[in-house]
Amino acid sequence: MRAKTPTSSTRVGRSFTTYAHNELGELVAGKADLDALLALSPANAQALNERGYYYQREKNWQAAAADFKQAAEYSQWIEDPATQQNLHAAAQRGLGFTLIERGRWQEAEAIYQKLLQENPQDARARNELEYIRQQREKHPPL
């Protein structure tokens, strides 16, 4: 008996199932779908980003950061420039948010500033930089 190789339709099916679970608020099932998808395609930057967001919801900052770092790395392999830029930016924004939640404002700020250099229209990066500024005003260093 031959082993089955996952097809692109299998991966697409997993992506739709994951999306449906997420939209329905079924986080455990959605994360399980992402784990299965990543077992089939471990360098899938989009799936890594999505799983990073699941980890953020769980406040598992270390796991989220690891997935976002991998997604940023793997996104560089994508041939389509627009897709590559979108997935890389999503990974960087996810990592930046994770750093903010861990109180690592300087590292997060550097990520968001770089995102603005790459795309001056990135309103999300601009908003996060404003949030960091506000937090620093509220909580000045001792």
Short mmCIF file of C-alpha atoms in Angstrom, two decimals:
data_model
loop_
_atom_site.label_atom_id
_atom_site.label_comp_id
_atom_site.label_asym_id
_atom_site.label_seq_id
_atom_site.Cartn_x
_atom_site.Cartn_y
_atom_site.Cartn_z
CA MET A 1 0.00 0.00 0.00
CA ARG A 2 1.38 3.40 -1.00
CA ALA A 3 1.55 6.32 1.38
CA LYS A 4 -0.65 9.24 0.41
CA THR A 5 1.03 12.54 -0.31
CA PRO A 6 -0.91 15.64 0.69
CA THR A 7 -2.23 17.56 -2.30
CA SER A 8 -2.79 21.28 -2.60
CA SER A 9 -6.54 20.61 -2.39
CA THR A 10 -5.98 18.93 0.99
CA ARG A 11 -4.12 22.02 2.21
CA VAL A 12 -6.79 24.37 0.82
CA GLY A 13 -9.50 22.29 2.50
CA ARG A 14 -7.68 22.53 5.82
CA SER A 15 -7.40 26.31 5.37
CA PHE A 16 -11.15 26.68 4.82
CA THR A 17 -11.93 24.46 7.81
CA THR A 18 -9.57 26.50 9.97
CA TYR A 19 -11.19 29.72 8.81
CA ALA A 20 -14.68 28.37 9.58
CA HIS A 21 -13.66 27.25 13.08
CA ASN A 22 -12.13 30.65 13.75
CA GLU A 23 -15.23 32.51 12.57
CA LEU A 24 -17.44 30.30 14.74
CA GLY A 25 -15.22 30.90 17.77
CA GLU A 26 -14.15 27.24 17.90
CA LEU A 27 -10.58 28.04 18.80
CA VAL A 28 -9.44 24.59 19.92
CA ALA A 29 -10.70 22.99 16.70
CA GLY A 30 -9.23 25.80 14.59
CA LYS A 31 -5.82 25.47 16.19
CA ALA A 32 -5.95 21.68 15.70
CA ASP A 33 -6.66 22.29 12.00
CA LEU A 34 -3.66 24.61 11.79
CA ASP A 35 -1.45 22.04 13.52
CA ALA A 36 -2.57 19.44 10.96
CA LEU A 37 -2.01 21.86 8.08
CA LEU A 38 1.48 22.68 9.35
CA ALA A 39 2.25 18.96 9.65
CA LEU A 40 1.54 18.75 5.90
CA SER A 41 3.24 22.01 5.01
CA PRO A 42 5.61 23.19 7.78
CA ALA A 43 6.89 26.21 5.83
CA ASN A 44 3.41 27.65 5.28
CA ALA A 45 3.83 31.29 6.32
CA GLN A 46 0.10 31.99 6.27
CA ALA A 47 -0.70 29.03 8.53
CA LEU A 48 2.12 30.01 10.89
CA ASN A 49 0.73 33.55 11.09
CA GLU A 50 -2.75 32.21 11.80
CA ARG A 51 -1.50 29.87 14.50
CA GLY A 52 0.44 32.77 15.99
CA TYR A 53 -2.84 34.66 16.31
CA TYR A 54 -4.40 31.66 18.04
CA TYR A 55 -1.51 31.62 20.49
CA GLN A 56 -2.01 35.35 21.08
CA ARG A 57 -5.64 34.69 22.02
CA GLU A 58 -4.38 32.15 24.54
CA LYS A 59 -1.78 34.69 25.77
CA ASN A 60 0.92 32.16 24.94
CA TRP A 61 3.34 34.91 23.93
CA GLN A 62 6.40 32.70 23.53
CA ALA A 63 4.69 30.29 21.12
CA ALA A 64 3.11 33.19 19.21
CA ALA A 65 6.49 34.89 18.81
CA ALA A 66 8.09 31.66 17.57
CA ASP A 67 5.40 31.18 14.91
CA PHE A 68 5.57 34.81 13.77
CA LYS A 69 9.37 34.63 13.48
CA GLN A 70 9.11 31.46 11.38
CA ALA A 71 6.36 32.98 9.24
CA ALA A 72 8.53 36.04 8.59
CA GLU A 73 11.41 33.80 7.54
CA TYR A 74 9.33 31.51 5.34
CA SER A 75 7.47 34.41 3.72
CA GLN A 76 10.77 35.40 2.10
CA TRP A 77 10.56 32.24 -0.05
CA ILE A 78 7.25 33.27 -1.65
CA GLU A 79 7.68 34.19 -5.30
CA ASP A 80 4.72 36.56 -5.68
CA PRO A 81 5.96 39.95 -4.37
CA ALA A 82 2.56 41.15 -3.13
CA THR A 83 1.81 37.92 -1.26
CA GLN A 84 5.34 37.86 0.12
CA GLN A 85 5.05 41.45 1.38
CA ASN A 86 1.59 40.89 2.91
CA LEU A 87 2.57 37.72 4.77
CA HIS A 88 5.87 39.17 5.94
CA ALA A 89 4.15 42.33 7.21
CA ALA A 90 1.48 40.25 8.98
CA ALA A 91 4.20 38.20 10.68
CA GLN A 92 6.06 41.33 11.76
CA ARG A 93 2.88 42.99 13.08
CA GLY A 94 2.02 39.81 15.00
CA LEU A 95 5.51 39.70 16.48
CA GLY A 96 5.33 43.39 17.35
CA PHE A 97 2.01 42.93 19.15
CA THR A 98 3.43 39.98 21.06
CA LEU A 99 6.41 42.08 22.14
CA ILE A 100 4.12 44.89 23.29
CA GLU A 101 2.14 42.46 25.40
CA ARG A 102 5.40 41.32 27.01
CA GLY A 103 6.42 44.92 27.77
CA ARG A 104 9.24 44.89 25.22
CA TRP A 105 8.29 48.24 23.73
CA GLN A 106 11.67 49.13 22.23
CA GLU A 107 11.83 45.92 20.18
CA ALA A 108 8.21 46.31 19.08
CA GLU A 109 8.81 49.94 18.16
CA ALA A 110 11.74 48.95 15.92
CA ILE A 111 9.55 46.42 14.09
CA TYR A 112 6.74 48.92 13.49
CA GLN A 113 9.15 51.64 12.36
CA LYS A 114 10.64 49.23 9.84
CA LEU A 115 7.14 48.33 8.62
CA LEU A 116 6.45 52.04 8.07
CA GLN A 117 9.71 52.41 6.13
CA GLU A 118 8.64 49.53 3.89
CA ASN A 119 5.08 50.83 3.55
CA PRO A 120 4.41 54.41 4.71
CA GLN A 121 0.65 53.75 4.33
CA ASP A 122 0.63 50.99 6.99
CA ALA A 123 -1.97 52.43 9.36
CA ARG A 124 -1.75 49.45 11.71
CA ALA A 125 1.96 50.02 12.26
CA ARG A 126 1.33 53.73 12.82
CA ASN A 127 -1.43 52.95 15.34
CA GLU A 128 0.80 50.55 17.27
CA LEU A 129 3.58 53.13 17.42
CA GLU A 130 1.08 55.61 18.86
CA TYR A 131 -0.02 53.00 21.41
CA ILE A 132 3.60 52.45 22.48
CA ARG A 133 4.07 56.22 22.86
CA GLN A 134 0.95 56.43 25.03
CA GLN A 135 2.08 53.51 27.19
CA ARG A 136 5.44 55.13 27.76
CA GLU A 137 3.71 58.32 28.91
CA LYS A 138 1.52 56.34 31.33
CA HIS A 139 4.36 54.19 32.60
CA PRO A 140 7.64 56.14 32.47
CA PRO A 141 10.78 54.21 33.42
CA LEU A 142 11.85 54.49 37.03
#
